[in-house]
Short mmCIF file of C-alpha atoms in Angstrom, two decimals:
data_model
loop_
_atom_site.label_atom_id
_atom_site.label_comp_id
_atom_site.label_asym_id
_atom_site.label_seq_id
_atom_site.Cartn_x
_atom_site.Cartn_y
_atom_site.Cartn_z
CA UNK A 280 81.66 92.73 76.48
CA UNK A 281 84.53 94.93 76.02
CA UNK A 282 86.67 94.28 72.53
CA UNK A 283 89.55 96.02 73.62
CA UNK A 284 89.28 94.39 77.09
CA UNK A 285 89.06 90.98 75.37
CA UNK A 286 91.40 91.47 72.62
CA UNK A 287 94.17 92.09 74.73
CA UNK A 288 93.53 89.34 77.03
CA UNK A 289 93.59 86.95 74.38
CA UNK A 290 97.24 88.29 73.25
CA UNK A 291 98.10 88.05 76.28
CA UNK A 292 97.49 85.22 76.45
CA UNK A 293 98.68 83.99 73.32
CA UNK A 294 101.61 85.39 74.56
CA UNK A 295 101.63 83.55 77.91
CA UNK A 296 100.88 80.24 77.27
CA UNK A 297 104.31 78.86 76.51
CA UNK A 298 105.52 79.92 80.02
CA UNK A 299 102.30 78.23 81.22
CA UNK A 300 103.67 75.29 79.31
CA UNK A 301 107.03 75.39 80.43
CA UNK A 302 105.67 75.29 83.75
CA UNK A 303 102.77 72.18 83.66
CA UNK A 304 106.31 69.88 82.17
CA UNK A 305 108.74 71.97 84.94
CA UNK A 306 105.48 70.13 88.02
CA UNK A 307 106.54 66.65 86.72
CA UNK A 308 110.05 66.67 86.65
CA UNK A 309 110.91 69.43 89.76
CA UNK A 310 114.41 68.18 90.90
CA UNK A 311 115.84 69.23 87.45
CA UNK A 312 113.82 71.58 87.12
CA UNK A 313 115.31 73.47 90.02
CA UNK A 314 119.47 72.66 89.60
CA UNK A 315 118.79 73.52 85.70
CA UNK A 316 117.69 77.69 87.26
CA UNK A 317 120.01 77.67 90.53
CA UNK A 318 123.26 76.90 88.17
CA UNK A 319 121.50 78.80 85.86
CA UNK A 320 121.99 82.41 87.94
CA UNK A 321 124.82 81.41 89.24
CA UNK A 322 127.42 80.77 85.95
CA UNK A 323 125.87 84.36 85.12
CA UNK A 324 126.10 85.34 88.61
CA UNK A 325 129.98 84.25 88.80
CA UNK A 326 131.43 88.03 88.14
CA UNK A 327 129.98 89.69 90.80
CA UNK A 328 131.58 90.26 94.31
CA UNK A 329 129.33 87.44 96.01
CA UNK A 330 129.82 84.72 93.63
CA UNK A 331 134.30 85.07 93.53
CA UNK A 332 133.84 85.12 97.37
CA UNK A 333 132.35 81.68 97.14
CA UNK A 334 132.97 80.35 93.63
CA UNK A 335 130.19 80.21 91.66
CA UNK A 336 132.21 79.26 88.51
CA UNK A 337 132.99 76.23 89.76
CA UNK A 338 129.88 75.34 91.69
CA UNK A 339 127.99 71.65 89.49
CA UNK A 340 125.67 71.23 91.25
CA UNK A 341 123.20 72.33 94.87
CA UNK A 342 124.82 69.78 97.49
CA UNK A 343 127.73 72.32 95.60
CA UNK A 344 126.05 75.45 96.61
CA UNK A 345 124.13 74.46 99.82
CA UNK A 346 127.94 73.31 101.30
CA UNK A 347 129.72 76.62 99.77
CA UNK A 348 126.87 78.88 100.50
CA UNK A 349 125.37 80.14 104.13
CA UNK A 350 121.96 80.99 105.12
CA UNK A 351 121.47 84.56 104.92
CA UNK A 352 119.12 87.23 106.61
CA UNK A 353 118.63 90.56 105.33
CA UNK A 354 120.81 92.52 108.12
CA UNK A 355 123.41 90.28 106.43
CA UNK A 356 123.16 90.96 102.99
CA UNK A 357 122.22 94.38 103.47
CA UNK A 358 125.32 96.02 103.49
CA UNK A 359 126.34 94.14 99.64
CA UNK A 360 122.22 96.05 98.94
CA UNK A 361 123.76 99.69 100.19
CA UNK A 362 126.88 99.02 97.80
CA UNK A 363 124.89 98.30 94.43
CA UNK A 364 122.47 100.79 95.63
CA UNK A 365 125.25 103.94 96.22
CA UNK A 366 126.60 102.77 91.96
CA UNK A 367 128.66 99.90 92.78
CA UNK A 368 128.53 97.46 89.89
CA UNK A 369 128.44 93.19 89.64
CA UNK A 370 127.65 93.24 93.88
CA UNK A 371 124.76 90.99 94.11
CA UNK A 372 124.42 90.40 90.45
CA UNK A 373 126.04 91.11 87.36
CA UNK A 374 123.23 93.37 85.92
CA UNK A 375 122.37 96.55 87.30
CA UNK A 376 119.62 97.14 90.54
CA UNK A 377 117.33 98.35 88.65
CA UNK A 378 115.83 99.56 91.55
CA UNK A 379 115.09 99.13 95.07
CA UNK A 380 111.48 97.94 96.57
CA UNK A 381 110.95 97.76 100.17
CA UNK A 382 109.11 95.91 102.15
CA UNK A 383 108.55 95.61 105.51
CA UNK A 384 112.01 94.54 108.32
CA UNK A 385 113.75 92.43 111.04
CA UNK A 386 115.09 95.15 113.39
CA UNK A 387 114.75 98.20 110.35
CA UNK A 388 111.84 99.63 109.70
CA UNK A 389 112.50 98.68 106.32
CA UNK A 390 114.16 96.09 103.42
CA UNK A 391 115.01 97.54 100.22
CA UNK A 392 114.58 94.18 97.52
CA UNK A 393 117.05 94.67 94.90
CA UNK A 394 114.72 94.61 91.68
CA UNK A 395 117.14 93.28 88.08
CA UNK A 396 115.72 93.00 84.41
CA UNK A 397 116.44 89.13 85.38
CA UNK A 398 113.93 89.37 88.29
CA UNK A 399 111.30 90.32 86.23
CA UNK A 400 111.45 88.27 84.07
CA UNK A 401 110.86 85.17 87.11
CA UNK A 402 108.00 87.18 88.06
CA UNK A 403 107.21 87.58 84.35
CA UNK A 404 107.21 83.66 84.43
CA UNK A 405 105.33 82.98 87.47
CA UNK A 406 102.71 85.76 87.06
CA UNK A 407 102.51 84.38 83.24
CA UNK A 408 101.55 80.62 83.95
CA UNK A 409 98.79 81.87 86.36
CA UNK A 410 97.09 84.37 84.36
CA UNK A 411 96.90 81.65 81.74
CA UNK A 412 95.38 79.29 84.09
CA UNK A 413 93.16 81.74 84.95
CA UNK A 414 91.35 82.12 80.80
CA UNK A 415 91.98 78.26 80.49
CA UNK A 416 89.10 77.93 83.55
CA UNK A 417 87.21 80.94 83.30
CA UNK A 418 86.47 81.67 79.94
CA UNK A 419 84.51 84.87 80.98
CA UNK A 420 87.27 86.92 82.65
CA UNK A 421 89.13 87.61 79.22
CA UNK A 422 85.62 89.50 77.88
CA UNK A 423 86.88 92.89 80.25
CA UNK A 424 89.42 94.73 82.03
CA UNK A 425 90.44 94.33 85.68
CA UNK A 426 91.39 95.49 88.36
CA UNK A 427 95.00 94.56 89.84
CA UNK A 428 95.30 96.94 93.65
CA UNK A 429 98.03 100.21 93.19
CA UNK A 430 99.44 101.97 96.30
CA UNK A 431 99.71 105.59 96.82
CA UNK A 432 102.57 107.22 96.12
CA UNK A 433 103.29 107.22 99.65
CA UNK A 434 103.93 104.36 101.06
CA UNK A 435 106.61 103.83 97.44
CA UNK A 436 109.47 103.63 99.41
CA UNK A 437 112.00 105.55 101.74
CA UNK A 438 115.04 107.09 101.19
CA UNK A 439 119.23 105.55 101.56
CA UNK A 440 121.26 107.81 101.88
CA UNK A 441 123.88 108.61 98.88
CA UNK A 442 120.89 105.74 96.52
CA UNK A 443 122.04 105.99 93.17
CA UNK A 444 119.12 104.05 92.40
CA UNK A 445 115.54 104.50 92.23
CA UNK A 446 113.71 103.81 95.24
CA UNK A 447 109.53 102.63 94.68
CA UNK A 448 107.37 101.82 92.81
CA UNK A 449 105.45 104.31 90.60
CA UNK A 450 103.10 101.79 89.34
CA UNK A 451 102.86 98.30 90.18
CA UNK A 452 102.72 96.95 86.60
CA UNK A 453 106.36 97.80 86.38
CA UNK A 454 106.67 94.63 88.03
CA UNK A 455 106.18 93.28 84.69
CA UNK A 456 107.72 95.57 82.27
CA UNK A 457 108.15 95.58 78.63
CA UNK A 458 104.55 94.53 76.66
CA UNK A 459 103.00 92.94 79.67
CA UNK A 460 103.76 96.83 81.99
CA UNK A 461 101.94 98.56 78.24
CA UNK A 462 99.59 95.66 78.27
CA UNK A 463 98.62 95.19 81.65
CA UNK A 464 97.44 99.80 81.36
CA UNK A 465 95.54 98.80 78.44
CA UNK A 466 93.19 96.69 80.32
CA UNK A 467 93.54 97.55 84.06
CA UNK A 468 89.91 99.15 85.26
CA UNK A 469 92.19 102.19 87.00
CA UNK A 470 94.68 104.29 84.95
CA UNK A 471 98.43 103.82 87.24
CA UNK A 472 98.04 108.06 87.81
CA UNK A 473 95.97 107.06 90.13
CA UNK A 474 98.68 106.08 92.62
CA UNK A 475 99.44 109.50 92.52
CA UNK A 476 97.70 111.03 94.53
CA UNK A 477 100.01 110.76 98.21
CA UNK A 478 96.27 111.34 99.87
CA UNK A 479 94.65 108.19 100.98
CA UNK A 480 91.21 108.91 100.88
CA UNK A 481 92.23 110.84 97.69
CA UNK A 482 93.15 107.75 96.23
CA UNK A 483 90.00 105.24 97.61
CA UNK A 484 87.91 107.80 96.08
CA UNK A 485 88.98 107.81 92.67
CA UNK A 486 90.08 104.20 93.16
CA UNK A 487 85.83 103.93 93.22
CA UNK A 488 85.37 106.16 90.80
CA UNK A 489 87.01 104.41 87.96
CA UNK A 490 86.46 100.76 89.24
CA UNK A 491 82.01 101.24 89.80
CA UNK A 492 82.97 103.41 85.79
CA UNK A 493 83.47 99.52 84.87
CA UNK A 494 81.04 97.64 83.89
CA UNK A 495 82.36 95.16 83.00
CA UNK A 496 84.45 94.58 84.99
CA UNK A 497 85.87 90.76 84.94
CA UNK A 498 88.70 90.24 87.77
CA UNK A 499 89.83 92.13 91.15
CA UNK A 500 93.58 91.57 92.43
CA UNK A 501 94.01 92.87 96.38
CA UNK A 502 95.91 92.01 98.92
CA UNK A 503 95.02 91.80 102.07
CA UNK A 504 91.07 91.67 101.62
CA UNK A 505 90.47 93.89 103.81
CA UNK A 506 91.65 96.44 101.08
CA UNK A 507 89.01 95.92 99.28
CA UNK A 508 86.30 95.92 101.93
CA UNK A 509 87.12 99.53 102.41
CA UNK A 510 86.79 100.63 98.87
CA UNK A 511 83.27 98.42 99.48
CA UNK A 512 83.03 100.63 102.15
CA UNK A 513 83.57 104.03 100.65
CA UNK A 514 80.52 103.10 97.26
CA UNK A 515 78.43 101.78 99.76
CA UNK A 516 79.52 106.06 101.85
CA UNK A 517 80.27 107.58 98.93
CA UNK A 518 77.66 105.96 96.56
CA UNK A 519 75.21 108.74 94.60
CA UNK A 520 78.60 111.28 94.62
CA UNK A 521 79.90 108.41 92.13
CA UNK A 522 76.82 108.80 90.00
CA UNK A 523 77.37 112.13 90.05
CA UNK A 524 81.15 112.13 89.00
CA UNK A 525 80.36 109.18 86.22
CA UNK A 526 77.13 110.78 85.10
CA UNK A 527 79.18 114.82 84.15
CA UNK A 528 82.09 113.06 84.30
CA UNK A 529 83.87 114.25 87.13
CA UNK A 530 86.55 114.69 89.96
CA UNK A 531 84.18 115.20 93.43
CA UNK A 532 85.25 113.18 96.40
CA UNK A 533 82.97 114.52 99.19
CA UNK A 534 85.10 117.66 101.52
CA UNK A 535 87.51 118.06 102.75
CA UNK A 536 89.22 115.58 100.74
CA UNK A 537 90.47 117.11 97.75
CA UNK A 538 93.10 115.58 94.18
CA UNK A 539 95.89 117.10 94.29
CA UNK A 540 95.75 119.67 90.99
CA UNK A 541 98.07 117.55 88.79
CA UNK A 542 97.11 114.44 88.96
CA UNK A 543 93.34 116.03 88.65
CA UNK A 544 94.97 117.27 85.78
CA UNK A 545 96.07 113.64 83.85
CA UNK A 546 92.94 111.85 84.95
CA UNK A 547 90.93 113.91 83.95
CA UNK A 548 90.22 112.94 80.78
CA UNK A 549 90.50 109.27 81.51
CA UNK A 550 86.53 109.96 82.33
CA UNK A 551 83.92 111.08 79.58
CA UNK A 552 80.20 111.89 80.99
CA UNK A 553 78.74 108.02 81.19
CA UNK A 554 75.20 109.72 81.44
CA UNK A 555 74.25 106.07 80.34
CA UNK A 556 76.14 104.18 83.44
CA UNK A 557 74.94 105.88 85.82
CA UNK A 558 71.74 106.08 84.46
CA UNK A 559 71.98 101.92 84.67
CA UNK A 560 73.05 102.68 89.19
CA UNK A 561 71.14 104.65 90.34
CA UNK A 562 68.33 100.86 89.59
CA UNK A 563 70.79 98.58 90.45
CA UNK A 564 70.86 97.09 93.99
CA UNK A 565 74.08 96.83 96.36
CA UNK A 566 75.88 93.93 95.91
CA UNK A 567 79.04 93.80 94.61
CA UNK A 568 77.06 91.78 91.25
CA UNK A 569 74.72 94.52 91.05
CA UNK A 570 77.37 96.74 90.45
CA UNK A 571 79.73 94.87 88.50
CA UNK A 572 77.08 92.00 86.56
CA UNK A 573 80.09 90.49 84.34
CA UNK A 574 82.21 89.67 87.91
CA UNK A 575 83.72 86.44 87.98
CA UNK A 576 87.18 86.19 90.36
CA UNK A 577 88.30 88.06 93.36
CA UNK A 578 92.37 87.18 93.76
CA UNK A 579 92.93 88.12 97.71
CA UNK A 580 95.39 87.25 99.97
CA UNK A 581 93.12 84.22 102.40
CA UNK A 582 95.70 81.64 104.43
CA UNK A 583 97.47 82.48 107.64
CA UNK A 584 96.50 85.53 109.93
CA UNK A 585 94.40 87.21 106.15
CA UNK A 586 92.30 83.63 106.57
CA UNK A 587 88.76 85.27 108.92
CA UNK A 588 89.10 88.71 106.61
CA UNK A 589 88.16 86.26 103.83
CA UNK A 590 85.60 84.34 104.93
CA UNK A 591 84.56 87.55 105.48
CA UNK A 592 84.99 89.14 102.04
CA UNK A 593 83.72 86.38 100.70
CA UNK A 594 80.42 86.98 102.65
CA UNK A 595 80.33 90.35 101.55
CA UNK A 596 80.59 89.04 97.55
CA UNK A 597 78.73 86.38 97.79
CA UNK A 598 78.30 84.49 94.05
CA UNK A 599 81.52 85.52 92.97
CA UNK A 600 84.81 83.12 93.58
CA UNK A 601 87.35 84.37 96.05
CA UNK A 602 90.12 83.06 94.88
CA UNK A 603 93.58 82.57 97.48
CA UNK A 604 96.23 84.82 96.55
CA UNK A 605 98.63 81.96 97.36
CA UNK A 606 101.85 83.24 98.97
CA UNK A 607 103.70 86.13 96.39
CA UNK A 608 107.01 88.18 98.73
CA UNK A 609 108.32 91.98 97.61
CA UNK A 610 111.35 89.37 97.31
CA UNK A 611 110.00 86.73 94.54
CA UNK A 612 106.65 84.56 94.08
CA UNK A 613 106.53 81.25 95.89
CA UNK A 614 103.35 79.59 94.61
CA UNK A 615 100.78 80.27 91.97
CA UNK A 616 97.89 79.36 91.56
CA UNK A 617 97.27 77.10 89.44
CA UNK A 618 94.40 73.94 88.49
CA UNK A 619 92.68 74.71 91.51
CA UNK A 620 96.02 74.02 94.64
CA UNK A 621 99.53 76.59 95.17
CA UNK A 622 101.89 74.84 93.37
CA UNK A 623 105.23 76.09 94.09
CA UNK A 624 106.72 78.81 92.29
CA UNK A 625 109.61 76.10 90.44
CA UNK A 626 110.15 77.81 87.28
CA UNK A 627 110.81 80.81 88.56
CA UNK A 628 113.33 80.91 90.92
CA UNK A 629 114.95 78.02 94.03
CA UNK A 630 113.60 76.82 96.53
CA UNK A 631 114.85 75.18 100.26
CA UNK A 632 113.54 74.31 103.23
CA UNK A 633 114.62 74.32 106.20
CA UNK A 634 112.05 71.00 108.57
CA UNK A 635 111.24 72.35 113.12
CA UNK A 636 114.91 70.32 113.47
CA UNK A 637 117.20 72.50 110.82
CA UNK A 638 117.67 69.82 107.92
CA UNK A 639 117.19 71.43 104.21
CA UNK A 640 115.43 69.41 101.73
CA UNK A 641 114.54 70.51 98.48
CA UNK A 642 110.95 71.38 96.93
CA UNK A 643 111.10 67.06 95.41
CA UNK A 644 111.85 65.67 98.74
CA UNK A 645 108.89 67.97 100.91
CA UNK A 646 105.65 65.35 102.40
CA UNK A 647 102.67 65.97 102.58
CA UNK A 648 102.14 67.29 106.36
CA UNK A 649 104.38 68.98 106.36
CA UNK A 650 105.77 72.74 107.10
CA UNK A 651 108.94 74.46 106.77
CA UNK A 652 110.24 77.17 106.50
CA UNK A 653 112.10 79.03 102.78
CA UNK A 654 115.15 80.18 101.69
CA UNK A 655 114.98 82.04 98.71
CA UNK A 656 118.32 82.23 95.37
CA UNK A 657 116.65 84.81 93.10
CA UNK A 658 117.64 86.78 89.99
CA UNK A 659 118.04 89.69 92.22
CA UNK A 660 120.69 89.18 93.71
CA UNK A 661 119.27 86.98 97.14
CA UNK A 662 121.42 83.74 98.10
CA UNK A 663 119.51 81.64 100.64
CA UNK A 664 117.90 84.14 101.53
CA UNK A 665 115.64 83.40 104.47
CA UNK A 666 112.27 84.45 104.07
CA UNK A 667 111.26 82.94 107.62
CA UNK A 668 107.76 82.92 105.44
CA UNK A 669 106.32 79.23 107.49
CA UNK A 670 104.46 76.85 104.57
CA UNK A 671 102.03 73.40 105.17
CA UNK A 672 102.39 71.13 102.29
CA UNK A 673 98.98 70.64 101.81
CA UNK A 674 98.36 69.14 98.37
CA UNK A 675 100.91 67.98 95.42
CA UNK A 676 100.36 68.79 91.74
CA UNK A 677 102.13 65.77 90.04
CA UNK A 678 105.60 65.92 91.34
CA UNK A 679 105.34 69.33 93.36
CA UNK A 680 104.24 70.40 96.44
CA UNK A 681 101.61 72.70 96.55
CA UNK A 682 101.99 74.82 99.99
CA UNK A 683 99.75 77.06 102.71
CA UNK A 684 101.32 80.15 103.91
CA UNK A 685 101.29 79.77 107.32
CA UNK A 686 103.22 83.25 109.11
CA UNK A 687 105.93 84.75 109.50
CA UNK A 688 108.68 81.66 111.36
CA UNK A 689 109.63 84.61 113.76
CA UNK A 690 107.82 87.13 116.07
CA UNK A 691 105.44 89.53 113.84
CA UNK A 692 102.37 90.72 113.39
CA UNK A 693 100.92 90.77 110.25
CA UNK A 694 97.09 91.64 110.70
CA UNK A 695 96.53 93.03 107.67
CA UNK A 696 99.81 93.22 106.11
CA UNK A 697 101.95 95.34 108.07
CA UNK A 698 104.58 93.09 109.83
CA UNK A 699 106.02 94.58 112.78
CA UNK A 700 108.99 92.31 113.79
CA UNK A 701 108.87 92.14 117.56
CA UNK A 702 113.04 93.17 116.58
CA UNK A 703 111.93 96.18 114.43
CA UNK A 704 109.57 97.45 117.27
CA UNK A 705 112.51 96.54 120.46
CA UNK A 706 114.36 99.20 118.18
CA UNK A 707 111.49 101.70 118.32
CA UNK A 708 110.72 101.25 122.25
CA UNK A 709 114.78 102.12 122.93
CA UNK A 710 114.50 105.21 121.74
CA UNK A 711 111.05 105.83 123.15
CA UNK A 712 112.50 105.95 126.52
CA UNK A 713 116.47 106.74 125.85
CA UNK A 714 116.00 108.40 129.32
CA UNK A 715 114.89 105.86 131.86
CA UNK A 716 113.58 102.48 130.63
CA UNK A 717 109.50 101.22 132.02
CA UNK A 718 109.21 98.54 133.68
CA UNK A 719 107.25 96.61 131.75
CA UNK A 720 106.57 97.89 127.70
CA UNK A 721 104.96 95.86 125.82
CA UNK A 722 103.19 96.05 122.12
CA UNK A 723 100.56 94.44 121.19
CA UNK A 724 97.53 94.33 118.64
CA UNK A 725 94.35 95.67 120.97
CA UNK A 726 90.20 96.07 119.54
CA UNK A 727 87.82 98.01 121.11
CA UNK A 728 84.72 99.15 119.88
CA UNK A 729 86.58 101.61 116.71
CA UNK A 730 88.78 98.91 115.43
CA UNK A 731 92.66 97.45 115.96
CA UNK A 732 95.19 99.48 116.36
CA UNK A 733 98.43 98.84 118.76
CA UNK A 734 98.99 99.90 121.87
CA UNK A 735 101.81 99.52 124.58
CA UNK A 736 101.30 98.88 127.18
CA UNK A 737 104.11 99.83 130.19
CA UNK A 738 104.20 100.66 134.02
CA UNK A 739 106.44 103.20 135.19
CA UNK A 740 107.23 104.79 138.48
CA UNK A 741 106.66 108.11 136.62
CA UNK A 742 104.76 109.44 134.38
CA UNK A 743 104.79 109.17 130.43
CA UNK A 744 105.09 111.79 128.18
CA UNK A 745 102.36 114.10 126.89
CA UNK A 746 103.29 113.23 122.94
CA UNK A 747 104.64 109.06 123.85
CA UNK A 748 101.88 108.25 121.55
CA UNK A 749 102.58 110.63 118.86
CA UNK A 750 106.35 110.20 119.65
CA UNK A 751 105.54 106.01 119.54
CA UNK A 752 103.21 105.92 115.39
CA UNK A 753 106.53 108.76 114.20
CA UNK A 754 108.15 105.56 115.19
CA UNK A 755 106.49 102.95 113.89
CA UNK A 756 105.42 104.63 109.96
CA UNK A 757 108.79 104.37 109.64
CA UNK A 758 107.72 100.70 108.90
CA UNK A 759 105.96 101.13 105.08
CA UNK A 760 103.41 99.00 105.77
CA UNK A 761 102.44 100.26 109.02
CA UNK A 762 101.31 103.28 107.46
CA UNK A 763 99.14 102.29 104.75
CA UNK A 764 98.29 100.21 107.08
CA UNK A 765 97.12 102.96 109.45
CA UNK A 766 96.19 105.40 106.23
CA UNK A 767 93.74 102.16 104.80
CA UNK A 768 91.27 102.31 107.85
CA UNK A 769 92.33 99.37 109.23
CA UNK A 770 94.92 99.98 111.34
CA UNK A 771 93.61 102.72 114.31
CA UNK A 772 96.78 105.30 115.10
CA UNK A 773 98.54 103.61 118.49
CA UNK A 774 97.96 104.61 121.13
CA UNK A 775 99.59 103.98 125.27
CA UNK A 776 97.30 102.74 127.88
CA UNK A 777 99.42 103.26 131.02
CA UNK A 778 99.05 99.32 133.38
CA UNK A 779 99.87 99.39 136.55
CA UNK A 780 103.16 98.04 138.69
CA UNK A 781 101.98 94.26 138.33
CA UNK A 782 101.90 93.86 134.71
CA UNK A 783 104.82 91.78 134.69
CA UNK A 784 103.13 89.41 137.36
CA UNK A 785 99.84 89.52 135.35
CA UNK A 786 102.29 89.22 132.22
CA UNK A 787 104.15 85.71 132.44
CA UNK A 788 101.31 84.61 134.41
CA UNK A 789 98.97 84.45 130.82
CA UNK A 790 102.02 83.23 129.21
CA UNK A 791 102.46 80.32 131.71
CA UNK A 792 98.16 80.21 131.32
CA UNK A 793 98.59 79.24 127.83
CA UNK A 794 101.22 76.57 128.60
CA UNK A 795 104.41 77.88 128.66
CA UNK A 796 106.90 77.22 131.52
CA UNK A 797 107.64 79.58 134.35
CA UNK A 798 111.64 79.29 133.52
CA UNK A 799 110.52 80.33 129.60
CA UNK A 800 108.94 83.05 130.26
CA UNK A 801 110.99 85.96 128.84
CA UNK A 802 109.97 89.89 128.74
CA UNK A 803 109.03 91.07 124.72
CA UNK A 804 108.77 94.10 123.12
CA UNK A 805 106.65 93.34 120.96
CA UNK A 806 103.29 90.18 121.22
CA UNK A 807 101.06 89.27 118.77
CA UNK A 808 97.66 88.18 120.63
CA UNK A 809 95.15 90.56 121.30
CA UNK A 810 93.46 91.00 124.45
CA UNK A 811 95.97 92.42 126.62
CA UNK A 812 93.95 94.82 127.94
CA UNK A 813 91.84 92.76 129.58
CA UNK A 814 94.88 90.63 131.49
CA UNK A 815 97.09 93.31 132.59
CA UNK A 816 96.76 95.58 135.73
CA UNK A 817 95.47 98.85 133.42
CA UNK A 818 95.60 102.51 133.51
CA UNK A 819 95.04 104.91 131.65
CA UNK A 820 95.09 105.32 127.06
CA UNK A 821 96.21 107.32 126.14
CA UNK A 822 95.44 108.12 122.22
CA UNK A 823 96.55 110.09 119.77
#
């Protein structure tokens, strides 16, 4: 047992227990919990641009709130976010916007989600309930460190002209802040400094090095399961080198990978020689439990498009429990793994649910087996915000619905977390073909022997431009999630496939064969389906 980590975990568990208890009580009375949370949020923010516009100071019920405030998309509130980003006070919230957290947009490359102290508190409240439930049901987790995946500096954000607010986080523990951030830094097997590595291969190798050193590792929490697959592959490929570095207390990734000097200087003191661990690893097998004998839980996405990769990871890590993470977005925590299900985070944010026919329901009004899309109200200044995630009610915990993520309600291709949307891709294609629009152009994920890459199927009367694939990849990488997936190797760089003049007819025929009415078939900029190279009259493929 790692006594230092165990002591910190016990301290964290004790600090989190009150939130866990409040959540348990709220599960039995979701209507009261949600209304109380909403009215408190409106009261705090009545003296803001949004609050004054909608009369927050005189709203006394959920019904009044719904009558006065219309549902909004990010595009509608982007001007307000930009005003707050440039230093204007009390635009969306009374609290200062501390950070702008990037995530993929629908018609823009990236949305910038305002992050405030209140939103941090809402995240912390949900995480506290989750961790306490974990510790109570799996007490062995208390005995050692954990790994929570972090993103390298290259993917943390994009700039906003004139912004007085920092964009992105330099470590994921900043979502917690305060004492919990300090506690997290102690128990995490991989230090925050690793996030400063901009080279993805260096980031992956150094992450693997710290993980393999951590014999008492108990918990791994990642986003997409393929992220952890990549780390396990790195460990398999560079096992001897990793053991050598552990033995010597060094960092020597394989050429041509290099670790930036300034980051190496911060990491080197954390890597004392450990000959005993190196000797143990030389005798260990290749399974995760051979490397980490006390690892008992992997938390990752396992719903929607991540279901199949999660199953692959579960088979690879047989003997280690895999817990579906539930629905956690940049904007909010939607569900919490709790009591074996994924109930709504009703003591963190205010939620509304839109039925397929457009009627809006509250949490306590949902029905088992029904599908809904989400509206959010959060302490970050989102009011009736369209999250566009579609969920299914699969159970209840007391009177609170347990939800399963199905996918995006708008057209979004999201195999590994890249979140490419039809609106964004349409803008990319418009930029690529300003002079002469092609007869047919559609981006779609395409699988070959090397893996999956987004391919632009294009039919034009003349030859395609020689650098089209390069410009396509450059434009797609303005989406930070897409760039991150390519850098990790989950996706290959974009390709261009020239197709014949009958491409549109073939596309329409495929849609009709799939059940669409002929009159309903419309050209799209983005298809979420694979296999188009076998259905379109193909001429040639240009890789980057």
